[in-house]
Coordinates of C-alpha atoms in Angstrom, one line a residue:
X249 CA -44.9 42.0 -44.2
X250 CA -44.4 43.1 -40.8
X251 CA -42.6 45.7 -38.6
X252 CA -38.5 45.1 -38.7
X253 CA -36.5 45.8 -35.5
X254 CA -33.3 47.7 -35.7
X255 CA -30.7 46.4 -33.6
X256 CA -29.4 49.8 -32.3
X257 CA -29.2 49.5 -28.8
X258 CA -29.0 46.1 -28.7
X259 CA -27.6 44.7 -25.3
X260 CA -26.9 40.8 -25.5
X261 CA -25.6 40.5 -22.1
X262 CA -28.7 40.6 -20.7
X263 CA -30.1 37.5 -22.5
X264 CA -27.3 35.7 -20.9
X265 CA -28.9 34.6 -17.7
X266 CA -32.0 33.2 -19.5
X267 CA -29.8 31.4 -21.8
X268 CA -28.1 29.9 -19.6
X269 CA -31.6 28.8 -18.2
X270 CA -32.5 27.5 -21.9
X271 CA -29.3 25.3 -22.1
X272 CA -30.2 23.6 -18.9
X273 CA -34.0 22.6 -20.4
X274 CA -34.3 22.7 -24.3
X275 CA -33.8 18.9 -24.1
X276 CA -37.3 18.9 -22.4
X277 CA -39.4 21.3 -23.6
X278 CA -42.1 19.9 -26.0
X279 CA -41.3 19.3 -29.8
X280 CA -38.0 18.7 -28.7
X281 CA -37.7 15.4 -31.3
X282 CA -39.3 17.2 -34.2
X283 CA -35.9 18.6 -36.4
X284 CA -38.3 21.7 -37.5
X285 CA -39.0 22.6 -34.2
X286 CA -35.5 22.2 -32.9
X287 CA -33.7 24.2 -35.8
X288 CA -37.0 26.9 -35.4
X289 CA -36.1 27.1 -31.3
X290 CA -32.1 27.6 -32.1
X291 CA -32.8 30.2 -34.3
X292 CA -34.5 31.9 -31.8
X293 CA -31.8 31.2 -29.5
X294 CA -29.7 32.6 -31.6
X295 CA -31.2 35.9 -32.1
X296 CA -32.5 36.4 -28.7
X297 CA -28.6 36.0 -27.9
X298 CA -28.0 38.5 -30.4
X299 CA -30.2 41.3 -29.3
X300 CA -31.0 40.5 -25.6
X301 CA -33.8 42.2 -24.3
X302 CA -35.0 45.6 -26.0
X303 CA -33.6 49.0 -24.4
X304 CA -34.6 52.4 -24.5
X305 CA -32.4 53.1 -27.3
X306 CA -34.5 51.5 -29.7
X307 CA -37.2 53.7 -30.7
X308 CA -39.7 51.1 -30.6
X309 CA -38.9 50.4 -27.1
X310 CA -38.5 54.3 -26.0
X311 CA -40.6 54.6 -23.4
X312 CA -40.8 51.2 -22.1
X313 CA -37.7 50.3 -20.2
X314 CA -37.4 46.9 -19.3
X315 CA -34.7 46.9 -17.1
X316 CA -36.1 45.9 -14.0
X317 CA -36.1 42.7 -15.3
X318 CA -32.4 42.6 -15.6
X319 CA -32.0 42.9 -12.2
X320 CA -34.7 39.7 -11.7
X321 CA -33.2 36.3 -11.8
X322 CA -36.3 34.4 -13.1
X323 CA -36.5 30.9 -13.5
X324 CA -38.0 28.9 -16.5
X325 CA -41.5 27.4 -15.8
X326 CA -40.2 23.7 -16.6
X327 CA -37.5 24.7 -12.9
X328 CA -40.2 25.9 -10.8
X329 CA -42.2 23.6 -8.9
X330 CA -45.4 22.3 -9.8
X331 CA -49.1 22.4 -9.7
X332 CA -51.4 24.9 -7.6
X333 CA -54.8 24.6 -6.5
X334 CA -57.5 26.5 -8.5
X335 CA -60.3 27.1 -6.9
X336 CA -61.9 30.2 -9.2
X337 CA -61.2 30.5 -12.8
X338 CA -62.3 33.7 -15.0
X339 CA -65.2 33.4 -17.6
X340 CA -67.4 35.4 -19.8
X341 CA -70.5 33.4 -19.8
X342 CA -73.4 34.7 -17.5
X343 CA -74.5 31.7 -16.3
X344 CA -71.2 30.8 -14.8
X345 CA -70.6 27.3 -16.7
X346 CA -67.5 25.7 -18.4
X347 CA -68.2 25.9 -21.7
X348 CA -64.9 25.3 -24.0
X349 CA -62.2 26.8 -22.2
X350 CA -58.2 25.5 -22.5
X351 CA -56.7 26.2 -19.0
X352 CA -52.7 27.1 -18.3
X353 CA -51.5 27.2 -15.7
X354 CA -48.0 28.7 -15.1
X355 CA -47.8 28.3 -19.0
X356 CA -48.4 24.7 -18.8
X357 CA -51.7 23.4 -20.0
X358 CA -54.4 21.7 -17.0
X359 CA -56.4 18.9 -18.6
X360 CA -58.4 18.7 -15.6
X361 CA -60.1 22.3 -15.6
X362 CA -59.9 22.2 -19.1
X363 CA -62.8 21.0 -21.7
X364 CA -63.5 21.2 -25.4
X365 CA -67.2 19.9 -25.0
X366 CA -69.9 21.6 -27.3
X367 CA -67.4 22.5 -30.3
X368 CA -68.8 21.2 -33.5
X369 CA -67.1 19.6 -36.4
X370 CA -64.6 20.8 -37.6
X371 CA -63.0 22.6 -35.0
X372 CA -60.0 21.4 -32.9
X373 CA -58.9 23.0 -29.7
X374 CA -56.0 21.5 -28.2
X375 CA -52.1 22.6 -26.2
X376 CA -49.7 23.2 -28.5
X377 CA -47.6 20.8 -26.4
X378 CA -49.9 17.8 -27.6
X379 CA -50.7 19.2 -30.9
X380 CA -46.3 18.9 -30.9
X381 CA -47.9 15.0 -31.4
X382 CA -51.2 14.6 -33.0
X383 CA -51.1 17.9 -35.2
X384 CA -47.4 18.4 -36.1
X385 CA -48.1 19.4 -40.0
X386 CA -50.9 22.1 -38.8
X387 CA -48.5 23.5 -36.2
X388 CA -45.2 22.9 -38.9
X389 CA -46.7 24.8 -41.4
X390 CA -48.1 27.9 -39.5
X391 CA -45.9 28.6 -36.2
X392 CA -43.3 30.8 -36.9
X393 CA -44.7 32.7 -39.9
X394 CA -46.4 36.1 -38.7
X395 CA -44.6 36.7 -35.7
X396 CA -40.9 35.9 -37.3
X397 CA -37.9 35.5 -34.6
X398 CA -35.4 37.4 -36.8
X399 CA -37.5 40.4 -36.3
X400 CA -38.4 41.5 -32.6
X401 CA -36.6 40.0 -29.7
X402 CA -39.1 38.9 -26.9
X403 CA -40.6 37.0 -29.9
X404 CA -37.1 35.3 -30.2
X405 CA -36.9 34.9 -26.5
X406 CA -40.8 32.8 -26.8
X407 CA -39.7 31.1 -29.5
X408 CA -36.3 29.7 -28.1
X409 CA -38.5 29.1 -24.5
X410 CA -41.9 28.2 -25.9
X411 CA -43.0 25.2 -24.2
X412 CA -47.1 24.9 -24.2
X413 CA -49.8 27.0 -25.0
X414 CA -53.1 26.8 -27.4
X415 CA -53.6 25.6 -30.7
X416 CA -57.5 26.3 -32.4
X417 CA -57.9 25.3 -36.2
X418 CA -62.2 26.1 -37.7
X419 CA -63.0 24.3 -40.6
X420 CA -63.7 25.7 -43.8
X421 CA -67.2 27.1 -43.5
X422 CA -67.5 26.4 -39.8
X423 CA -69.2 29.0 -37.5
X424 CA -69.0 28.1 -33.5
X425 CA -71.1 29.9 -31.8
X426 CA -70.2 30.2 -28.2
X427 CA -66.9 31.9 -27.4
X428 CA -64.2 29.8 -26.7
X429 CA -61.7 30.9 -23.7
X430 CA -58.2 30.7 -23.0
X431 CA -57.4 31.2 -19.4
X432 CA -53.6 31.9 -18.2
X433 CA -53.0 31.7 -14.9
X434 CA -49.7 32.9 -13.3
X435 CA -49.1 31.6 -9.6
X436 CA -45.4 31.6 -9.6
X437 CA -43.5 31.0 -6.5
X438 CA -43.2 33.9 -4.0
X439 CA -39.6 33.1 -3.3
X440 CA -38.4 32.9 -6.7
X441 CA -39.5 35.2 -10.0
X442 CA -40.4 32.7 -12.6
X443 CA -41.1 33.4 -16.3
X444 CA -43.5 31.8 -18.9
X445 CA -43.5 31.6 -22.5
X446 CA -47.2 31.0 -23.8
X447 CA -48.2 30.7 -27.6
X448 CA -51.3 31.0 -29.2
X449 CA -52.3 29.7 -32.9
X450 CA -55.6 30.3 -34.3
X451 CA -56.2 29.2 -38.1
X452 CA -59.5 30.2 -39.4
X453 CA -60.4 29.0 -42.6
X454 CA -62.3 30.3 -45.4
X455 CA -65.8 31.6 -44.8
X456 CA -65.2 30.3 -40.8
X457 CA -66.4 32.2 -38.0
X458 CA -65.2 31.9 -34.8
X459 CA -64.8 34.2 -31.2
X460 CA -61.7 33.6 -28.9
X461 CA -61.7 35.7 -25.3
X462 CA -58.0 35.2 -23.5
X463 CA -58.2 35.6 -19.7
X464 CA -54.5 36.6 -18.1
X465 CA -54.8 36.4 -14.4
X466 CA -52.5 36.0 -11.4
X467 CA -52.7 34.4 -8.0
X468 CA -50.8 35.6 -4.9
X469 CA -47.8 37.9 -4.6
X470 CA -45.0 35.6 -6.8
X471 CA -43.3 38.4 -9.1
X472 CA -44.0 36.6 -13.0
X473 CA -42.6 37.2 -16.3
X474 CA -45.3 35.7 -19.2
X475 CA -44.3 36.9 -22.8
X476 CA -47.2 35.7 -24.5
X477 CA -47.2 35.6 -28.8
X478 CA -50.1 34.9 -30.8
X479 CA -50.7 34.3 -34.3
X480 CA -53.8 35.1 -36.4
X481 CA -54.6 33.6 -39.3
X482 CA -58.0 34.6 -41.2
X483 CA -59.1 33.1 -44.1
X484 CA -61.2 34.2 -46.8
X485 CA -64.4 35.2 -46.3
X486 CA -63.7 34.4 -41.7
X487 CA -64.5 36.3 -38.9
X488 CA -62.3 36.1 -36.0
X489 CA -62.9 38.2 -33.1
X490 CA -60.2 38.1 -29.8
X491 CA -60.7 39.7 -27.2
X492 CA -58.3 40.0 -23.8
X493 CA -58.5 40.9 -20.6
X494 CA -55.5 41.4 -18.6
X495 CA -55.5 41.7 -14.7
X496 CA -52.5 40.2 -13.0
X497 CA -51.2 40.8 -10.0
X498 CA -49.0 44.0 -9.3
X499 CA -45.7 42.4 -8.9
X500 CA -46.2 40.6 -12.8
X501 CA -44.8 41.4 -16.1
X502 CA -46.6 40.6 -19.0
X503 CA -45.1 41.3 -22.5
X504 CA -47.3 40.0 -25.9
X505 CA -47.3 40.0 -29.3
X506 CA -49.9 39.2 -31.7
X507 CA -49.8 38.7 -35.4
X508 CA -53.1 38.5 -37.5
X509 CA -53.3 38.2 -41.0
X510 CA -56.7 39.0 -42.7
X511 CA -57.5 37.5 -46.0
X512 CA -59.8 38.9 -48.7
X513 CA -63.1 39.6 -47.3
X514 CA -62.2 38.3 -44.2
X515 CA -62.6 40.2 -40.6
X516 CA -60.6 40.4 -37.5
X517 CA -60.9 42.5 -34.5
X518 CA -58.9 42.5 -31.6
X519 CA -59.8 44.6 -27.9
X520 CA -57.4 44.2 -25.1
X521 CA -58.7 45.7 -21.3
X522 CA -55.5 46.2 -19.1
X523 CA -55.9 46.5 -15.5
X524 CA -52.9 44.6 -13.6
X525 CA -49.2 43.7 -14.0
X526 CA -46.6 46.5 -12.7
X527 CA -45.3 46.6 -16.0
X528 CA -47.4 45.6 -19.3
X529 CA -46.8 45.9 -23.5
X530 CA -49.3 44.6 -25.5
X531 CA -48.3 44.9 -29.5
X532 CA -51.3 44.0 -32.0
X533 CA -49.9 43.6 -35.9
X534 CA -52.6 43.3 -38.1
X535 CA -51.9 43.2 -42.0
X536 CA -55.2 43.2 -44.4
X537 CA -53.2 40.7 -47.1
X538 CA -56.4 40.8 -49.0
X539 CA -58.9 43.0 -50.5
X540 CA -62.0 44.1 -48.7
X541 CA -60.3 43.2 -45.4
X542 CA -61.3 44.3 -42.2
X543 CA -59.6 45.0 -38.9
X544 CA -60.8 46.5 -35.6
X545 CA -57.8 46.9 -33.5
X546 CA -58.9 48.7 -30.0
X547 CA -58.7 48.7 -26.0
X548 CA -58.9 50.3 -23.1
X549 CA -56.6 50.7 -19.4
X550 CA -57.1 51.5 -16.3
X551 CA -53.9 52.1 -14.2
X552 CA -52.5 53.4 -10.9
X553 CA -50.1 53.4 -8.2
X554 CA -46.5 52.7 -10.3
X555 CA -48.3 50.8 -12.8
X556 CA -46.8 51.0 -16.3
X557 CA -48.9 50.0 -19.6
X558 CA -47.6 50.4 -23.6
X559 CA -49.8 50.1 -26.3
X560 CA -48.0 49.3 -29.5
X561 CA -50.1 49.3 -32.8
X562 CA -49.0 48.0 -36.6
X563 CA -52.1 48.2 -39.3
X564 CA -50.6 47.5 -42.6
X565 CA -53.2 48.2 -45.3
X566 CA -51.6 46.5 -48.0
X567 CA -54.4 45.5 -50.4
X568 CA -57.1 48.0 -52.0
X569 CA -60.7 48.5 -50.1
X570 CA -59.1 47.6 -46.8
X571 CA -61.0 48.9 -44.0
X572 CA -59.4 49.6 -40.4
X573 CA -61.0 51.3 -36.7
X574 CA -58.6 51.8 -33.9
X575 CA -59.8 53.0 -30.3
X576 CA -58.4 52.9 -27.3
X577 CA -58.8 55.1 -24.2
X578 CA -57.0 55.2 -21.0
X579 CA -57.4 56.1 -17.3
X580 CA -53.8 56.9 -15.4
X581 CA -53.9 57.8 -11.8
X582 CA -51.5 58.3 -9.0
X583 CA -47.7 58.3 -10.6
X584 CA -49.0 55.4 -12.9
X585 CA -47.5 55.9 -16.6
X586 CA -49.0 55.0 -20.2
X587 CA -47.8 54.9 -23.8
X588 CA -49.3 54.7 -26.9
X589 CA -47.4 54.1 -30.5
X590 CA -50.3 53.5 -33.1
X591 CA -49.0 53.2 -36.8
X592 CA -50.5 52.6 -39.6
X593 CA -49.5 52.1 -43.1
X594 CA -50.8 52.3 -46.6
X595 CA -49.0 50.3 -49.1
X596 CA -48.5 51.9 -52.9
X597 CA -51.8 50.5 -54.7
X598 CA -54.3 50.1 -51.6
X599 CA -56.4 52.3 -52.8
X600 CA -59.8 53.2 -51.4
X601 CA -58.2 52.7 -48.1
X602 CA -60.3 53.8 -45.3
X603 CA -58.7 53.9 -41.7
X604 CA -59.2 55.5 -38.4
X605 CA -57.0 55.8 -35.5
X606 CA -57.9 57.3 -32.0
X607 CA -56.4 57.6 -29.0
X608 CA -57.4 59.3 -25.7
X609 CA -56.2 59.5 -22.3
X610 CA -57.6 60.8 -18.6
X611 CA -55.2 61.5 -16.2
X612 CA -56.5 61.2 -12.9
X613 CA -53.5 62.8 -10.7
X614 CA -50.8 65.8 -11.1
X615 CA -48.2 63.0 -11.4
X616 CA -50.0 60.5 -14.2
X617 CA -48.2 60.6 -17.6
X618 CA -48.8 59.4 -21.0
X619 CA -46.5 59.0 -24.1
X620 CA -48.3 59.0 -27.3
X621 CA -47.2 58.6 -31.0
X622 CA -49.2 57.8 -33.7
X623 CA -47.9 57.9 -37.0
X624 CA -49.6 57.7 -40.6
X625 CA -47.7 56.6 -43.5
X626 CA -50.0 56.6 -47.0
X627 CA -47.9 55.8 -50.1
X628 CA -51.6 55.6 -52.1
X629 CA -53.8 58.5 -53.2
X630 CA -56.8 57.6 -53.1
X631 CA -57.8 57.3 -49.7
X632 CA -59.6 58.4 -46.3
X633 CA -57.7 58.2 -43.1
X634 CA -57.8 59.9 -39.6
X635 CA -55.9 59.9 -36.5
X636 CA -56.5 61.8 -32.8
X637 CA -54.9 61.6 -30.0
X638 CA -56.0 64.1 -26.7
X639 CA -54.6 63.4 -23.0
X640 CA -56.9 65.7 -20.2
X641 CA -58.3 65.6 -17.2
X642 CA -61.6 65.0 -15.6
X643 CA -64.3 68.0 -16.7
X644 CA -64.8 70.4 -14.2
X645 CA -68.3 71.4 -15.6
X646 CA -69.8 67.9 -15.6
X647 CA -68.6 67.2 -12.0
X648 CA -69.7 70.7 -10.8
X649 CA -73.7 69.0 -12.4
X650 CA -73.3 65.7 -10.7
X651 CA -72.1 66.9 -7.2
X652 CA -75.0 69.8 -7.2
X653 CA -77.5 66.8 -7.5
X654 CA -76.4 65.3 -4.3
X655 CA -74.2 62.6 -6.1
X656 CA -70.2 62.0 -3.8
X657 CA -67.5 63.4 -5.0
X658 CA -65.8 59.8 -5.9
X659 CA -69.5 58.5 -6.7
X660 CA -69.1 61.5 -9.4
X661 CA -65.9 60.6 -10.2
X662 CA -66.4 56.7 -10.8
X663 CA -69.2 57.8 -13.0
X664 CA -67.3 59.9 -15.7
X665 CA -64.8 57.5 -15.5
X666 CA -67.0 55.0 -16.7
X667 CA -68.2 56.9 -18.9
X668 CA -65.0 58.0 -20.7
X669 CA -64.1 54.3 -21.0
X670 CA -67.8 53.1 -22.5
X671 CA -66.6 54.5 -25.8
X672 CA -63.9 51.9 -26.4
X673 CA -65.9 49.2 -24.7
X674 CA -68.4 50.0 -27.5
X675 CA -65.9 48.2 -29.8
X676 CA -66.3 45.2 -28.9
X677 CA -68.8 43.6 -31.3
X678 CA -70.6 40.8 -29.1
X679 CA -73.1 41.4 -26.3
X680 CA -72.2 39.5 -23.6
X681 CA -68.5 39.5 -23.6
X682 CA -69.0 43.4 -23.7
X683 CA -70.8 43.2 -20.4
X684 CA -68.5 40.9 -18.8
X685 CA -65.6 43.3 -19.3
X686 CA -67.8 46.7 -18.2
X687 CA -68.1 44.1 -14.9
X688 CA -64.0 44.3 -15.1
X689 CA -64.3 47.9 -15.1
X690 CA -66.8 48.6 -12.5
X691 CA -65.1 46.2 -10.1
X692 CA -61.7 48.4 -10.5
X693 CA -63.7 51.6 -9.9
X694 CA -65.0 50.0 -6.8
X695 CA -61.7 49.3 -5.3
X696 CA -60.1 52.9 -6.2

């Protein structure tokens, strides 16, 4: 059960240049000898080809318009060159240590800055591009089934392209407790825009318990295209929490898609902090599939300049008692423009259904926009659900009390700023990761 994408406005021609791109590689790209993951690759092929990429005409796609990356000619990872030199790499642990971490690298998996030391038992961490090898029946059974390439069409273009990404299966009953990172590093080449096609499967069993924090970053000037699709599955009784920060350069792209799955009793939240990319979508489906499910679905942004950042929500309560919290607050400055589109659904028979959306943005400047939509669907009657959504500017009162105690005007500023956006941080569940994305957020204050 998932959202459905009309093709109205569908415009195949401009998947032609990047099919044209998969015809030259798709006898190399990992999985290549396994029949499943060939016929699953065509038939992405074959529907990417049908839509091309989304256009404003679709009113999914409304206010994002993707067109600048028609007039790109990007090249798939697998034609650019090779290996960069890392010499920093983003993590949430204070002390600075590699704990277990999978490192990519243009969307190709780095062994050497990579580990999977400390995990216990029962949990495997590996690229997808190996797991093609050692784990084909985990992979086989579960790729493919939340985020479906009949139904939107950059998940059609990652499936038809996917060449490497992470695979994470917990045990039945297994809790680790130390986060384990994913780090995705775009370097590109500065003379040519080159696109990436990252996936991400996380299978957490019944009564498991596990904490996943994905790092999107960037390197120089190159412009980059990553369309990055997860998928979510959460067992019985599990606990998965995900959080992402995004901060690429100004010159990326970076489309996602994840698709979670909550079983009865089960729990999943998801927070995503966006600073970077010139143009960025993140779209979170989460369906409670079981009774007593869970799901925390929040963020929070911080653009400027020409920056552009969507927000794209699906909660499907589709079983009784489900529980669901969305928050997500925003900062827009100069000519910078954000969208939200929150919906979230109540299936005939989930009754005592209790769900919560807000949404709220600051605009910094005369010329920041935001386009919001949340929508509410409830086909049950027994019930309790909310949804708010306010866009205003900085309070005149509470800067008047700050700069009549001495405190500089952007001093004042950076301080309500932080202060809107402390709401959403609240969200995210664990103590540490919490504080190293308020360090994100102070750092971008400091260089406005």
């Amino acid at each position: 059960m998932a959202t459905t994408y009309s093709s109205r406005g569908a415009d195949p021609a401009t998947a032609v240049p990047f099919l044209e791109q998969f015809d030259r590689v798709r006898g190399e790209l990992p999985g290549a000898a396994l029949t499943w993951m060939r016929d699953l690759r065509e038939q992405g092929r074959a529907r990417f080809a049908e839509l091309g990429l989304p256009t404003v005409r679709n009113e999914a796609w409304k206010y994002t318009n993707l067109r600048p990356l028609d007039k790109l000619r990007f090249v798939a990872a697998s034609e650019a060159p090779a290996s960069v030199g890392i010499d920093w790499l983003p993590t949430v642990r204070t002390d600075g240590s590699a704990g277990p971490r999978l490192v990519f690298v243009d969307g190709r998996f780095r062994a050497e800055l990579s580990s999977t030391a400390g995990l216990p038992a029962g949990v495997e961490l590996l690229s997808l591009a190996a797991a093609f090898a050692s784990h084909a029946d985990l992979v086989g059974e579960h790729l493919g089934r939340l985020a479906a390439a009949d139904d939107l069409p950059l998940v059609a273009f990652n499936t038809a392209f996917l060449a490497d990404g992470a695979v994470l299966r917990v045990a039945r009953g297994v809790s680790v407790e130390q986060p384990v990172e994913l780090v995705f590093v775009s370097a590109g080449d500065e003379a040519q825009p080159t696109s990436f096609h990252p996936r991400t499967l996380i299978v957490a069993e019944p009564r498991s318990r596990i904490t996943v924090v994905e790092q999107h970053v960037g390197l120089g000037a190159a412009t980059t295209l990553v369309n990055h699709v997860a998928e979510v599955f959460v067992g019985e009784g599990a606990t998965v929490r995900h959080y992402k920060a995004q901060r690429e350069g100004l010159s990326a792209f970076h489309l996602s898609h994840t698709a979670a799955t909550v079983a009865t009793d089960a729990v999943y939240d998801n927070f995503i902090l966006t600073t970077g990319a010139r143009l960025s979508r993140n779209e979170v489906t989460s369906v409670l599939a079981g009774t007593n499910a869970r799901t925390h679905v929040s963020g929070g942004y911080m653009v400027r300049g020409g920056q552009h950042v969507d927000t794209t929500t699906f909660i499907d309560h589709a079983q009784p008692n489900g529980t669901s919290r969305e928050v997500y607050k925003g900062t827009i400055d100069d000519t910078a423009r954000a969208v939200f589109q929150g919906r979230i659904v109540v299936r005939p028979g989930a009754q005592k259904t209790d769900g919560h959306q807000l949404n709220r943005a600051l605009l910094l400047s005369d010329t920041a926009e935001i386009d919001a939509k949340p929508e509410l669907e409830i086909y049950a009657d027994d019930v309790k659900c909310s949804h708010g959504c306010t866009a205003g500017e900085l309070d005149d009162q509470a800067m008047f009390y700050l700069r009549s105690r001495g405190i500089p005007q952007d001093e004042a500023r950076g301080l309500l700023i932080g202060a809107f956006l402390a709401e959403s941080l609240e969200e995210i569940a664990e103590d540490p990761i919490r504080e190293a994305f308020q360090a994100i957020v102070a750092n971008w204050l400091e260089k406005r």
